PDB file of C-alpha atoms and ligand atoms in Angstrom:
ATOM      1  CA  UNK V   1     112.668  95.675 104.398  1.00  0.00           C
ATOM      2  CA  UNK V   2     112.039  95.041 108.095  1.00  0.00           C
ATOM      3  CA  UNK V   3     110.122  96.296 110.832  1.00  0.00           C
ATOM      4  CA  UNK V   4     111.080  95.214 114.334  1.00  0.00           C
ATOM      5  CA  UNK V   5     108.181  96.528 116.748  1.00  0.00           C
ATOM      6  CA  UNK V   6     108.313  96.528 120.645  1.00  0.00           C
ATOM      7  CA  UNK V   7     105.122  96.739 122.685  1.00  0.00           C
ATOM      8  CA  UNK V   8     103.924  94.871 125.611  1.00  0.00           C
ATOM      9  CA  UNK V   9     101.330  92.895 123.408  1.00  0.00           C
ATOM     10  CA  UNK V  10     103.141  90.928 120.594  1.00  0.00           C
ATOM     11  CA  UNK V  11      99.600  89.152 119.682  1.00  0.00           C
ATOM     12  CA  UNK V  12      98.143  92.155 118.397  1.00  0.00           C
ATOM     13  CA  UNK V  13     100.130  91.786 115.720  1.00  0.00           C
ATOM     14  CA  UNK V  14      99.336  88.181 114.431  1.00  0.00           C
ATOM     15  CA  UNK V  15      96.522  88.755 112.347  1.00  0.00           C
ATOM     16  CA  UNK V  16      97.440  91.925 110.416  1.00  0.00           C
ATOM     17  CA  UNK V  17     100.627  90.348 109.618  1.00  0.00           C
ATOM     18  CA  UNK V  18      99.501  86.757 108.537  1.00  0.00           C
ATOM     19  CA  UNK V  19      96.816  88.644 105.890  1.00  0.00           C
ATOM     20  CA  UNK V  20      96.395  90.533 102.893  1.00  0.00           C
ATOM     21  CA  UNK V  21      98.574  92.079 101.088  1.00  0.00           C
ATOM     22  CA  UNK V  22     101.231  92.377 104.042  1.00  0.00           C
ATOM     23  CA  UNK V  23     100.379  89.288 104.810  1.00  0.00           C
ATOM     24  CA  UNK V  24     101.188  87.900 101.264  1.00  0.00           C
ATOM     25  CA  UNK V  25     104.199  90.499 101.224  1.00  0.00           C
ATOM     26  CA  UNK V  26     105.642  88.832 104.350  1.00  0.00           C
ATOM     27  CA  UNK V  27     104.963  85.024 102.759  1.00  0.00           C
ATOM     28  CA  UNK V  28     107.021  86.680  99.584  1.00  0.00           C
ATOM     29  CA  UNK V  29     109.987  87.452 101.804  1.00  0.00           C
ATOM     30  CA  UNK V  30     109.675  91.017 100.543  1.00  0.00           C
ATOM     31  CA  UNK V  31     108.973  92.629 104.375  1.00  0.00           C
ATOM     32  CA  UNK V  32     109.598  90.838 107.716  1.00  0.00           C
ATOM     33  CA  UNK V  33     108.159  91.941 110.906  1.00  0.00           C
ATOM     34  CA  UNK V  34     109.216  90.497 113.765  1.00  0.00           C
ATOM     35  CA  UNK V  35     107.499  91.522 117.381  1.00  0.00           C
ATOM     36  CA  UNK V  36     109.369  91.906 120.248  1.00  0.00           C
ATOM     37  CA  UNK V  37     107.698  92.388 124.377  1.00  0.00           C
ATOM     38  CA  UNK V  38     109.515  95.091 126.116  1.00  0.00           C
ATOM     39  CA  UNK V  39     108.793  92.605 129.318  1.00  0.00           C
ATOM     40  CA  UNK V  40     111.715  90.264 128.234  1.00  0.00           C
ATOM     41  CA  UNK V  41     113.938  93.391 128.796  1.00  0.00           C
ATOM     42  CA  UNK V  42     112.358  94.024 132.090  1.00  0.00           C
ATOM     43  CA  UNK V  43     114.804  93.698 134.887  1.00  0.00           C
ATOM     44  CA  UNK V  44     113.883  91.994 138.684  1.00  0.00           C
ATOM     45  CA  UNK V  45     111.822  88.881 139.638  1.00  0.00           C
ATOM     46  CA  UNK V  46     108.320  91.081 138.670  1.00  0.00           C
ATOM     47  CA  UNK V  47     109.632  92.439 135.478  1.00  0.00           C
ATOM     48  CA  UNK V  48     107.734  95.522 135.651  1.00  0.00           C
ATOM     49  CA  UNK V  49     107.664  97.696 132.645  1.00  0.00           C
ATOM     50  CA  UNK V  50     105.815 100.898 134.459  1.00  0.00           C
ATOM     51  CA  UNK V  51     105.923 102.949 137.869  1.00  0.00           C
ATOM     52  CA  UNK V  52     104.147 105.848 139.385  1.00  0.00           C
ATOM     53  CA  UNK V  53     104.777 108.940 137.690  1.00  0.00           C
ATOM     54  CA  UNK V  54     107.290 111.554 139.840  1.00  0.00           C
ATOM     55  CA  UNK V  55     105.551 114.809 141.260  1.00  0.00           C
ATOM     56  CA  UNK V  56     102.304 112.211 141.480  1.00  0.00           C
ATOM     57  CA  UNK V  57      98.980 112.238 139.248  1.00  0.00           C
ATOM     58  CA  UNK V  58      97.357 109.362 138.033  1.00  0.00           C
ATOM     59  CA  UNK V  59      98.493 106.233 136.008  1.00  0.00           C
ATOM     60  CA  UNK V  60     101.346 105.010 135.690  1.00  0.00           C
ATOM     61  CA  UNK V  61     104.403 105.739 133.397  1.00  0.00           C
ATOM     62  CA  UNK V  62     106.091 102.997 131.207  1.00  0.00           C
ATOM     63  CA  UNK V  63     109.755 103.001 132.271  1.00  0.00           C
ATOM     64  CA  UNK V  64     112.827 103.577 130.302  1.00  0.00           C
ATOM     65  CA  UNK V  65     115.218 100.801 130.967  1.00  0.00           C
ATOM     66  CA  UNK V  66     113.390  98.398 129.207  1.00  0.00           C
ATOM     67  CA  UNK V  67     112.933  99.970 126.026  1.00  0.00           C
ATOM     68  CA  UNK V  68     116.160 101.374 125.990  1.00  0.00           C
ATOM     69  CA  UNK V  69     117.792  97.539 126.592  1.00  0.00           C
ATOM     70  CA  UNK V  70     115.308  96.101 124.041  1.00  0.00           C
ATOM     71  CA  UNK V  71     116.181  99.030 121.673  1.00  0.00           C
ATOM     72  CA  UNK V  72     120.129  98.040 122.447  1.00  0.00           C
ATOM     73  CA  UNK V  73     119.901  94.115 121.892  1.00  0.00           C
ATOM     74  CA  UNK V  74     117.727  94.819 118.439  1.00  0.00           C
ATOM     75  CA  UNK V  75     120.684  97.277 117.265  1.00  0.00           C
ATOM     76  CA  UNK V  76     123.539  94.692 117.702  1.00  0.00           C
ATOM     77  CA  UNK V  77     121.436  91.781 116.888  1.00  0.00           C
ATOM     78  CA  UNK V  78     122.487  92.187 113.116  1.00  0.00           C
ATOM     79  CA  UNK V  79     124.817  94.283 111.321  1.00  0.00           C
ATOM     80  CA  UNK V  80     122.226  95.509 108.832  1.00  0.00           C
ATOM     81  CA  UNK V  81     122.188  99.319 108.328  1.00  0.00           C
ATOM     82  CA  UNK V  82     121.377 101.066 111.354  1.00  0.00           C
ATOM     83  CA  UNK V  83     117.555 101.092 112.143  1.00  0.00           C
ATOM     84  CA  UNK V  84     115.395 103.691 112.204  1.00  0.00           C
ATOM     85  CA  UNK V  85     113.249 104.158 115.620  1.00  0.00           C
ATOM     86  CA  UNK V  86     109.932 105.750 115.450  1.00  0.00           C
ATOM     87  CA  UNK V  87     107.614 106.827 118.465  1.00  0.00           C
ATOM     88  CA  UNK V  88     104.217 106.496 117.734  1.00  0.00           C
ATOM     89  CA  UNK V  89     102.523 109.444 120.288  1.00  0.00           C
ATOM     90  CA  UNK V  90      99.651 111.970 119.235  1.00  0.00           C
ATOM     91  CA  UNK V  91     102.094 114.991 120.186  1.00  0.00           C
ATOM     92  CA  UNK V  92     104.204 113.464 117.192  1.00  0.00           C
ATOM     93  CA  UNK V  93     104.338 115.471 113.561  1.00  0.00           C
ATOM     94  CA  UNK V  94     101.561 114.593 111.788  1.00  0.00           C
ATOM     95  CA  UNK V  95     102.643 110.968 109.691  1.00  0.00           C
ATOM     96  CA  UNK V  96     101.704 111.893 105.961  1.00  0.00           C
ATOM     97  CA  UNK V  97     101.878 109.977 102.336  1.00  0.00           C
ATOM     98  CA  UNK V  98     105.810 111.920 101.964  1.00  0.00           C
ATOM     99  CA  UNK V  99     106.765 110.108 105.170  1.00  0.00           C
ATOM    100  CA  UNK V 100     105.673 106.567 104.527  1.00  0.00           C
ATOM    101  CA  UNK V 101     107.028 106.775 100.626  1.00  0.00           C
ATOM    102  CA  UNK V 102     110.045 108.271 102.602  1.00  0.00           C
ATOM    103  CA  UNK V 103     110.853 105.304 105.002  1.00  0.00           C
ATOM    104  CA  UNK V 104     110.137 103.041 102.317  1.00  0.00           C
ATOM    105  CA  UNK V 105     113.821 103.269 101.200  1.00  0.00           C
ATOM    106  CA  UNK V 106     114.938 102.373 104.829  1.00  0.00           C
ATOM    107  CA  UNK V 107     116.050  98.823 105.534  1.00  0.00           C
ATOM    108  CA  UNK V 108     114.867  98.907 108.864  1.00  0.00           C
ATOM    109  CA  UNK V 109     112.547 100.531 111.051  1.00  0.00           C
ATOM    110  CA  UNK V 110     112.115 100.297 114.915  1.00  0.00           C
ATOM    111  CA  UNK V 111     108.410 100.900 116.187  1.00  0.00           C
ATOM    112  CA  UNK V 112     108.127 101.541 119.950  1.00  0.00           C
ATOM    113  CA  UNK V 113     105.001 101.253 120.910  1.00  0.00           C
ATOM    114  CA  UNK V 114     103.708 102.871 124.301  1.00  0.00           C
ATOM    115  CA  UNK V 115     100.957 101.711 126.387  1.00  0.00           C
ATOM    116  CA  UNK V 116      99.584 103.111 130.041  1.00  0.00           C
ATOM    117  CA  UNK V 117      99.121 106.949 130.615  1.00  0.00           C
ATOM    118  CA  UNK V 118     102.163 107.466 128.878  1.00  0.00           C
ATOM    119  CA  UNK V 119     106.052 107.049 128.751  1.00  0.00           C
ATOM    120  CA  UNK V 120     109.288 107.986 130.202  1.00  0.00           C
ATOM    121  CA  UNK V 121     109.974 111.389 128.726  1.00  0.00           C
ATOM    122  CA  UNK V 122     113.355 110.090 128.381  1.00  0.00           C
ATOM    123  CA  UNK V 123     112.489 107.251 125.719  1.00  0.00           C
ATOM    124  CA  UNK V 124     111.798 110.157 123.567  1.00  0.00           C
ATOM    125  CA  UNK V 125     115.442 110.733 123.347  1.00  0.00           C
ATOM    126  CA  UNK V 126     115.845 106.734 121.901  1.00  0.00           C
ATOM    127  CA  UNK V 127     114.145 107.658 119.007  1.00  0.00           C
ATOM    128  CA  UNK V 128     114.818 109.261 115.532  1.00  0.00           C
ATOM    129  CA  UNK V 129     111.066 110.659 114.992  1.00  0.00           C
ATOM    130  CA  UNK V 130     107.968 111.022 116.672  1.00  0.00           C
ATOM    131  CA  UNK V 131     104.919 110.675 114.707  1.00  0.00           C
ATOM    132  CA  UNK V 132     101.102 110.642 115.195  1.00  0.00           C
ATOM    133  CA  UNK V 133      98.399 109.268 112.657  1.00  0.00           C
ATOM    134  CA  UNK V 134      95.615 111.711 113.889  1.00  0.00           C
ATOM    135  CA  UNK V 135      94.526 114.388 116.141  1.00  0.00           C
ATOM    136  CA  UNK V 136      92.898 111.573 118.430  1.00  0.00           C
ATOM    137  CA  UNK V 137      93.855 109.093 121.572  1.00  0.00           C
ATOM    138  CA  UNK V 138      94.792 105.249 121.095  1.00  0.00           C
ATOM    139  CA  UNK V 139      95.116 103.348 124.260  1.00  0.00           C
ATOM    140  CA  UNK V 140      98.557 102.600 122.647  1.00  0.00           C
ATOM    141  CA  UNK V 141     101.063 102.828 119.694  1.00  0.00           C
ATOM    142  CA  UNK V 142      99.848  99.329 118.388  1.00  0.00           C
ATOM    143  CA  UNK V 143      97.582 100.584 115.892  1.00  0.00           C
ATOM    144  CA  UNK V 144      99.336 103.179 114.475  1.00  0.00           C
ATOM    145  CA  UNK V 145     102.797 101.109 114.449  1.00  0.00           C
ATOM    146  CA  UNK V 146     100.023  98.911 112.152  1.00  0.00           C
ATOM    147  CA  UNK V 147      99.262 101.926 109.721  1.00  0.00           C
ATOM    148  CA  UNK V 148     102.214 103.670 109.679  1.00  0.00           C
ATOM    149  CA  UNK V 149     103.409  99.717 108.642  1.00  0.00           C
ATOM    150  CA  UNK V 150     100.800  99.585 105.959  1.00  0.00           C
ATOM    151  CA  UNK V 151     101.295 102.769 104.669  1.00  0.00           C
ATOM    152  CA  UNK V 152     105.187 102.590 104.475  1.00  0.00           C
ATOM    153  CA  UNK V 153     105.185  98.514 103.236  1.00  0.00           C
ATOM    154  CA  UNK V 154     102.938  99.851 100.147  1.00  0.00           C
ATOM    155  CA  UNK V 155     105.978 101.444  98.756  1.00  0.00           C
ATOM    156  CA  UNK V 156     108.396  98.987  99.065  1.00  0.00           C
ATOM    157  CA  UNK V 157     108.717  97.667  95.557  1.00  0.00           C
ATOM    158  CA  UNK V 158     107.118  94.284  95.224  1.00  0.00           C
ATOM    159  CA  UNK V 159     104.116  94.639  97.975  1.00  0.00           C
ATOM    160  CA  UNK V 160     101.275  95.886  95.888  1.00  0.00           C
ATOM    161  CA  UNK V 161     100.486  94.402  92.581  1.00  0.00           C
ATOM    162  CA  UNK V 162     100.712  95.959  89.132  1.00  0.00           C
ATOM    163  CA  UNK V 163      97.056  96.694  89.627  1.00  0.00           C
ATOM    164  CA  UNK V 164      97.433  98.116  92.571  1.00  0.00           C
ATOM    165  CA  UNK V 165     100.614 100.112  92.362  1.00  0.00           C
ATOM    166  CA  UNK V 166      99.153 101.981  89.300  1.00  0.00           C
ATOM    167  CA  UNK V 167      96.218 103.149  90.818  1.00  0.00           C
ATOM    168  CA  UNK V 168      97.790 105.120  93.465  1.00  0.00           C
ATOM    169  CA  UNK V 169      96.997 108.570  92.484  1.00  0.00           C
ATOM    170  CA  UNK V 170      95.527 110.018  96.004  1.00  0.00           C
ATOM    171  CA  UNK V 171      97.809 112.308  97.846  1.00  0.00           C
ATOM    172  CA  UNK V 172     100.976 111.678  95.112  1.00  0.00           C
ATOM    173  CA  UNK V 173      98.972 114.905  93.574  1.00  0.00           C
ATOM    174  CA  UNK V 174      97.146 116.155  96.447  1.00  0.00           C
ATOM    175  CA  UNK V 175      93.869 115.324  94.961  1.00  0.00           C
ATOM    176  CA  UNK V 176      90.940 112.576  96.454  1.00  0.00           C
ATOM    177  CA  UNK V 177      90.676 109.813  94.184  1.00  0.00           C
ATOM    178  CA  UNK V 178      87.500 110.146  91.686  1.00  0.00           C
ATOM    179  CA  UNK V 179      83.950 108.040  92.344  1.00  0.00           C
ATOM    180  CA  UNK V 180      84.230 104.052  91.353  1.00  0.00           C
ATOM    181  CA  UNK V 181      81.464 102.062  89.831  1.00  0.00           C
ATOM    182  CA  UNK V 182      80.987  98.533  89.578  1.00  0.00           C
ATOM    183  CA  UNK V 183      78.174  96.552  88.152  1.00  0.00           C
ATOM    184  CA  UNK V 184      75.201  96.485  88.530  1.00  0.00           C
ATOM    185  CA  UNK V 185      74.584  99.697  86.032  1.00  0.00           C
ATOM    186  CA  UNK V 186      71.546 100.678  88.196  1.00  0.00           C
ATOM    187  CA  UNK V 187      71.460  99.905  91.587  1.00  0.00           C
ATOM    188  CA  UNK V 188      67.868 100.740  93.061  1.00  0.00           C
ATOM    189  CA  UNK V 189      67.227 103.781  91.226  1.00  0.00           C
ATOM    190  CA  UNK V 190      71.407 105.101  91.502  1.00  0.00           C
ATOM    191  CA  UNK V 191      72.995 104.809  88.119  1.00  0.00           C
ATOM    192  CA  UNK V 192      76.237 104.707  87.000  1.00  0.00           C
ATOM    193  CA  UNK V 193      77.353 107.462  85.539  1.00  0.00           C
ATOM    194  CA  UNK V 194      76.627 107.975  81.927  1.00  0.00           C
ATOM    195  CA  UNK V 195      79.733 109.087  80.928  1.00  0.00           C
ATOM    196  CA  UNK V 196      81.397 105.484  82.387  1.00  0.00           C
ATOM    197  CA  UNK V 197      79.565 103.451  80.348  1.00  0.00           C
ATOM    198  CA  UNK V 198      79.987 105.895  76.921  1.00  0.00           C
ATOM    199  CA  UNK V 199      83.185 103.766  76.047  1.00  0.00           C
ATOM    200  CA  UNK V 200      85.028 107.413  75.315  1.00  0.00           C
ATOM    201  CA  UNK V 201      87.988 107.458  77.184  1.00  0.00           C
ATOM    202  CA  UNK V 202      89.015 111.020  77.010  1.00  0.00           C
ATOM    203  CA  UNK V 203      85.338 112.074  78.138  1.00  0.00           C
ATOM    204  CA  UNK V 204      86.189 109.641  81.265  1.00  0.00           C
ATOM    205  CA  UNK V 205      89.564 110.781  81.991  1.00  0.00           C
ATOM    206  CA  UNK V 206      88.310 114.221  82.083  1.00  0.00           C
ATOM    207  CA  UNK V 207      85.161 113.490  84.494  1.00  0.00           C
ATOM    208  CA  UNK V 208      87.165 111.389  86.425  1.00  0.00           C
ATOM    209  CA  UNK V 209      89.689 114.559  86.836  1.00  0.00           C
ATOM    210  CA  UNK V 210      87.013 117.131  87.487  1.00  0.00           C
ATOM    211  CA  UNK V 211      85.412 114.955  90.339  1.00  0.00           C
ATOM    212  CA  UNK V 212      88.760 114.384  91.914  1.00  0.00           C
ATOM    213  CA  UNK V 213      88.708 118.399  91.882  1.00  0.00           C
ATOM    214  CA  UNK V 214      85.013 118.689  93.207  1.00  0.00           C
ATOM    215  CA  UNK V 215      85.522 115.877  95.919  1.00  0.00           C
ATOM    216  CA  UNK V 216      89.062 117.547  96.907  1.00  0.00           C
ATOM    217  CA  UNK V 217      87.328 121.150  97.090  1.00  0.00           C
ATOM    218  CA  UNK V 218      84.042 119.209  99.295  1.00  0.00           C
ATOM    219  CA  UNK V 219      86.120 117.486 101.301  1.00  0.00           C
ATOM    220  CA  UNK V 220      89.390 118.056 102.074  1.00  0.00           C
ATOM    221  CA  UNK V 221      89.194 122.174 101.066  1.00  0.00           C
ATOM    222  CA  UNK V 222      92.842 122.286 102.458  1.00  0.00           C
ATOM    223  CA  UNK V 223      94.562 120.033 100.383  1.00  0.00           C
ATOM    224  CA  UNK V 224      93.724 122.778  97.182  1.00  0.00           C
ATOM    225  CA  UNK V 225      96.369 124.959  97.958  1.00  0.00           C
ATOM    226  CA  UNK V 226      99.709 122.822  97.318  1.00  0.00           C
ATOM    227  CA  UNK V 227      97.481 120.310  94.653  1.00  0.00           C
ATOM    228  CA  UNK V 228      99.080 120.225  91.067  1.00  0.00           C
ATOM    229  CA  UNK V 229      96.273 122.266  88.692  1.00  0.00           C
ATOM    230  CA  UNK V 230      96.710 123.161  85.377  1.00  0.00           C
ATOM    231  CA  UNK V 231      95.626 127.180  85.238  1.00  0.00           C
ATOM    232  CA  UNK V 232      92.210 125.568  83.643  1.00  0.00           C
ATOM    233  CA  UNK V 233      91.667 123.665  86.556  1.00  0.00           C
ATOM    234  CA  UNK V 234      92.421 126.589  89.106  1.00  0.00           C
ATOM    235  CA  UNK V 235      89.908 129.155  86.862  1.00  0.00           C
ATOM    236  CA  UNK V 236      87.099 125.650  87.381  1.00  0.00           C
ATOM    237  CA  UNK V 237      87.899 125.818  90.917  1.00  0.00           C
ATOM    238  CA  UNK V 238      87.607 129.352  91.373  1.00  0.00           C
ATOM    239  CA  UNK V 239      84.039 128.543  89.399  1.00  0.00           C
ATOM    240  CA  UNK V 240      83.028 125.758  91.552  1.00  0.00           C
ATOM    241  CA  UNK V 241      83.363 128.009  94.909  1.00  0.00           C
ATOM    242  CA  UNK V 242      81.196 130.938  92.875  1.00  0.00           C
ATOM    243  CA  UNK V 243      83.863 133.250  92.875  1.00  0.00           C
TER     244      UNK V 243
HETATM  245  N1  LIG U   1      99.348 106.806 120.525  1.00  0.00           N
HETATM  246  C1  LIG U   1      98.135 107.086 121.016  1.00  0.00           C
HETATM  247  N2  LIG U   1      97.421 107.834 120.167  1.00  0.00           N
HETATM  248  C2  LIG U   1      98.214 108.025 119.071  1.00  0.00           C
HETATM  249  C3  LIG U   1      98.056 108.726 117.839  1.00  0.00           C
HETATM  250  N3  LIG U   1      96.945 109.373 117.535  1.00  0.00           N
HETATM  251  N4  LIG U   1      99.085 108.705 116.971  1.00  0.00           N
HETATM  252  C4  LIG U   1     100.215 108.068 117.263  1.00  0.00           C
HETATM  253  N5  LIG U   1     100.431 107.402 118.406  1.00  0.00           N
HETATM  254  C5  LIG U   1      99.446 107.380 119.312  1.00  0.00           C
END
């Protein structure tokens, strides 16, 4: 899979590329990511990639000729299946765990990351989606291009370990992951749970299930409604909110 991103800063993307596990996904030859700066599509001596807004108001607006060029020379630069294009922008839909296991069967996706006060409203029409990664303001579309990247590359088969891969129950069933322990078995006075070290696997499995449903219900009360519960689990919800 590939991910072409355009931005104004290239650099930002150096280190989360070179490490971990995109990094070693990347070394693998399973994802490339190549960056692109929307300046080299800039046109005139200054190569000026914003202007003042029209109708005034502060800041200035990132233009759409650039992006629009950049977005042109990327398309025609292979004959790979046609790329994907995604905005990054907080008045995007909300980017979930469907969506990234969704543009993991892509072959290519386009990130266009904006900068400044904001962008053209025109370079909304280049793209295929608009998404945001939180009710919240970035100075730009760098970071989420990043996690939307992570999030997506984690599907691709080959990118996460065995380990890994089989551990990734949060969100495929709507439910927070249960509480992990590690040694030492008491830490200052906080134990490990009995039941983890009682070596009885089916008295684990159904703690660990339970306290995905407690930590769900604390946390993220929301999520309840479209989680996959037995009728069991429903009635212990129902229990745990005193009804
Ligand atoms: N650009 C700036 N803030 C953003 C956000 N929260 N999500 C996506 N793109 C953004």
């Amino acid at each position: 899979m590939r991910f072409d991103i355009l931005t104004l800063f290239p650099g930002f993307f150096d280190g989360p590329v070179r490490e971990s596990i995109i990094g070693r996904a990347v070394a693998n030859g399973i994802i490339e990511v190549k960056t692109w700066n929307i300046r080299d599509w800039a046109p005139g001596k200054h190569k000026t990639t914003d202007d003042a807004p029209y109708g005034g108001g502060p800041g200035m607006v990132m233009k759409v000729e650039p992006i629009a060029l950049a977005l042109e020379a990327l398309s025609n630069a292979t004959d790979a299946a046609r790329p994907v294009v995604i905005l990054p922008t907080p008045q995007g839909k909300p980017f979930t765990h469907a969506q990234a296991q969704q543009l993991a069967s892509c072959e290519r996706i386009i990130f266009i990351c904006g900068r400044y006060e904001g962008f053209d409203e025109r370079i909304r029409g280049l793209a295929d989606a608009e998404y945001s990664i939180g009710d919240y303001v970035l100075t730009g579309g760098e970071i989420p291009a990043l996690a939307m990247m992570d999030a997506v590359s984690r599907f691709v088969p080959g990118v996460l370990g065995e380990p890994e891969s089989a551990h990734d129950e949060s969100f495929t069933d709507g439910l927070l992951e249960y509480p992990h322990y590690t040694r030492p078995e008491d830490y200052k006075g906080m134990r490990v749970p009995e039941v983890l070290i009682s070596g009885n696997h089916g008295r684990i499995a159904l703690w660990r299930r339970e306290q995905r449903i407690i930590r769900t219900l604390e946390r993220r009360p929301e999520l309840l409604a479209a989680a996959e519960l037995t009728p069991e689990e429903r009635r212990l919800v129902e229990r745990l909110k005193g009804n």
